[in-house]
Amino acid sequence: MASAKTSSRSRGTPVKENGPKLEEGLNVFKSDRFNADSYVQSKCSLNEKEIKQLCSYLLDLKRASADEMRKSVYANYAAFIRTSKEISDLEGELLSIRNLLSTQATLIHGLVEGVNIDSLSLKASEGSMVNGLENVEDREPTDLERWLAEFPDMLDVLLAERRVDEALAVIDEGERIAAEMKKTELSSPGILRSLEIAITERGQKLADQLAEAACQPSTRSSELRAAISALKKLGDGPRAHSLLLNAHLQRYRYNMQSLCPSSTSYGGAYTAALSQIVFSAIVQAASDSLAIFGKEREYRSELVMWATKQTEAFAGLVKRHAIASSAAAGGLRAAAECVQIALGHCSLLEARGLTLCPVLLKLFRPSVEQALNANLKRIEESTAALAAADDWVLTYPPTSTRQSGRSSVTSLGNAAAFQHKLTSSAHRFNLMVQDFFEDVGPLLSMQMGGQTLEGLFQVFNSYVNMLIKALPGSMEEEANFEGCGNKVVQMAETEAQQIALLANASLLADELLPRAAMKLAPPNQANYRDDSRRRPLDRQNRHPEQREWRKRLAGSVDRLKDAFCRQHALDLIFTEDGDSYLTAEMYINMVGSADEVDRFPSPIFQELFVKLNRMASIAAEMFVGRERFATLLLMRLTETVILWLSEDQSFWDDIEEGPRPLGPLGIQQFYLDMKFVMCFASQGRYLSRNLHRVVNEIIAKALAVFSATGMDPDRELPEDDWFNDICQEAMERLSGKPKAIDGDNELGSPTASVSAQSISSVRSHGSS
């Protein structure tokens, strides 16, 4: 009864998510003054928009109510089953009590009847003394009296010979006669009580015989069903159903004795054999229960509880003898195959109304997660070991077969993946990931696709941390914080090696990993996935979860890109001793006549141009077919240097409040440097909007400082064509190219024209 009360309380508790909203929506209907006609009439006067809002509100209310009902059923289902079981047991106890009370009442009435018979016998003997014994004539017994006299002996014979059907028929006949005797009230009460006692005692004896037969392992299925059905007819249904389930339990346990699990045997074979035994027994038990007891609620609930218990015991055996060792060793394929076999057999129960696959998934999930994590850990450790000795030189993949023994090219997607150039550690990472995704197919049925993607992201993120650590002068605190730990990584000393780090990360994140992860796509989209004519990105964008995952991979690549650009920007701006090449003195110390100064961009911006050109040449060879990534990398590096200048407060403090003001030569040189950045960024096709905006803001700020000295920038600054010519000459000299013919230079491009116009507009605004 305690469980029933608990169930009642749980049903009365509103669901947290939808409870307040649902209660608020139902308040109008709970009022004692609620009038249905008035409510409907008030809603009929609404306009079209208000009617649509009302319909939407009612639909939301319906969904919330259905959601609350579903959650309430799930939350209280176990309590409901326990309560039904308790009620069933209580009914059996009440039946036993009723039989006991009936027996006691029969005994009492028999004693009373015996006393009355003795008194009547005394009176009859006194009358016989008067009339004489010779006048007494024996009366012939009736057919009913003879049947009643023979009834106990007849049942004893049938029970001794185990003629169950005939015994049931005789008991039914006795119960019918007893019912007629009660209605007519013509027979002696003592005879009726004797008949009821005989029926009760023989019926109990028959029930015991049937129960004993049902418990025998040698009893055939047809005999078991007959015994259980007969026991149910005797009125002991709960006991009969429990005996039926117990009989099937004993049978499949007996059959399991022939299974001998071994650590050296194939776990899938053991799982398949055990699944066949257990789930066949559950199917047979469900079939017998339905045939004998129908769909009565208490028996159905007991069957569900029993089947769940047997499924849990089965899962424990499979985990102990088949999955545990594979999971501990990282055998994801072996563990997943065992789970898949078990789920395949368990799904057959759904036709019988038993959905036990969620039970198996819940029990198997920890072991499969263990195997999944062990696989991911192995990928991470193996890749880290190779990164410690990686020379960071891009090469084509080796032609050897995969680790698992399967062919190195298992699909069109994998064939395409093996055409890319990576370093040795990235090749190992990609190879192990491809092998890994060959084994994760069964994880879809376990709804572990999201967890698999998350685990792979963490492994990739760890690899990116090692790539960051391979950059000279990288911030080791950041790498350690991200989980790289104390792992040793071979340093990438040259620019080519450092750009190879970016090639590794970008190719894995943009193409190889997403293509491999497509094996986790839902099965109902297989046709779309296999259409090789579609672009890979189109296929990947069909799945929102994987699209979000790809964004996270790109975020990890951006961390590497930021570290790369930050390192090269710092190398460009600062000396080894920590002094800065980019100071205000290089502009405010420019004095003298304009004719005495050789007009050329400042050394730091010359070095920036040379570095970008050198990197562009390297990237052109490494990022074949992925030129956009190289362009974005150069764009990011240029932005990093210019943003440093924009945010260097000490530089601007010296410009504004230094020992001497910014003079005409200084503002010309500063303007020339910014113009030079815009020109070579435009020529290299990596002039971003952000870079364009920041350069204009820097120029405007410098012009404002110059105007504050009382001088006019428009008077001191030459025309933009003059600056363009100097920038073009500088780019040609620094790049070693011959001077372009008039009209053929890159500054005539639309982008360069826009840049010049933008700077001119900044000049006009700065001088105004």
Short mmCIF file of C-alpha atoms in Angstrom, two decimals, residues 73 97 100 195 199 207 227 250 308-309 331 335 444 486 539 555 575 579 598 611 616 630 672 708 719 721 730 755:
data_model
loop_
_atom_site.label_atom_id
_atom_site.label_comp_id
_atom_site.label_asym_id
_atom_site.label_seq_id
_atom_site.Cartn_x
_atom_site.Cartn_y
_atom_site.Cartn_z
CA VAL A 73 3.19 7.65 -17.12
CA ILE A 97 -8.90 -16.48 3.63
CA LEU A 100 -10.40 -20.97 5.20
CA LEU A 195 -20.25 -31.45 -0.16
CA ILE A 199 -15.00 -29.85 -3.10
CA ALA A 207 -4.11 -27.61 -7.40
CA ALA A 227 -1.69 -27.69 -16.06
CA GLN A 250 13.88 -23.10 -15.02
CA THR A 308 12.71 -7.12 -17.68
CA LYS A 309 14.39 -9.03 -14.87
CA GLY A 331 37.83 -3.65 -28.87
CA ALA A 335 31.81 -4.99 -28.15
CA LEU A 444 23.88 4.45 -34.28
CA ASN A 486 54.13 17.31 -20.78
CA ARG A 539 26.04 16.09 -48.04
CA GLY A 555 37.37 26.68 -34.14
CA THR A 575 63.92 42.00 -31.51
CA ASP A 579 62.99 45.96 -28.26
CA ASP A 598 64.84 58.50 -49.76
CA LYS A 611 57.41 37.47 -45.33
CA ALA A 616 52.30 32.82 -50.18
CA ALA A 630 46.08 30.22 -47.71
CA LEU A 672 53.24 55.85 -47.20
CA ALA A 708 46.47 69.28 -33.88
CA GLU A 719 48.69 63.19 -54.34
CA ASP A 721 49.32 58.74 -57.44
CA ALA A 730 58.84 49.10 -53.69
CA SER A 755 41.66 51.23 -51.66
#
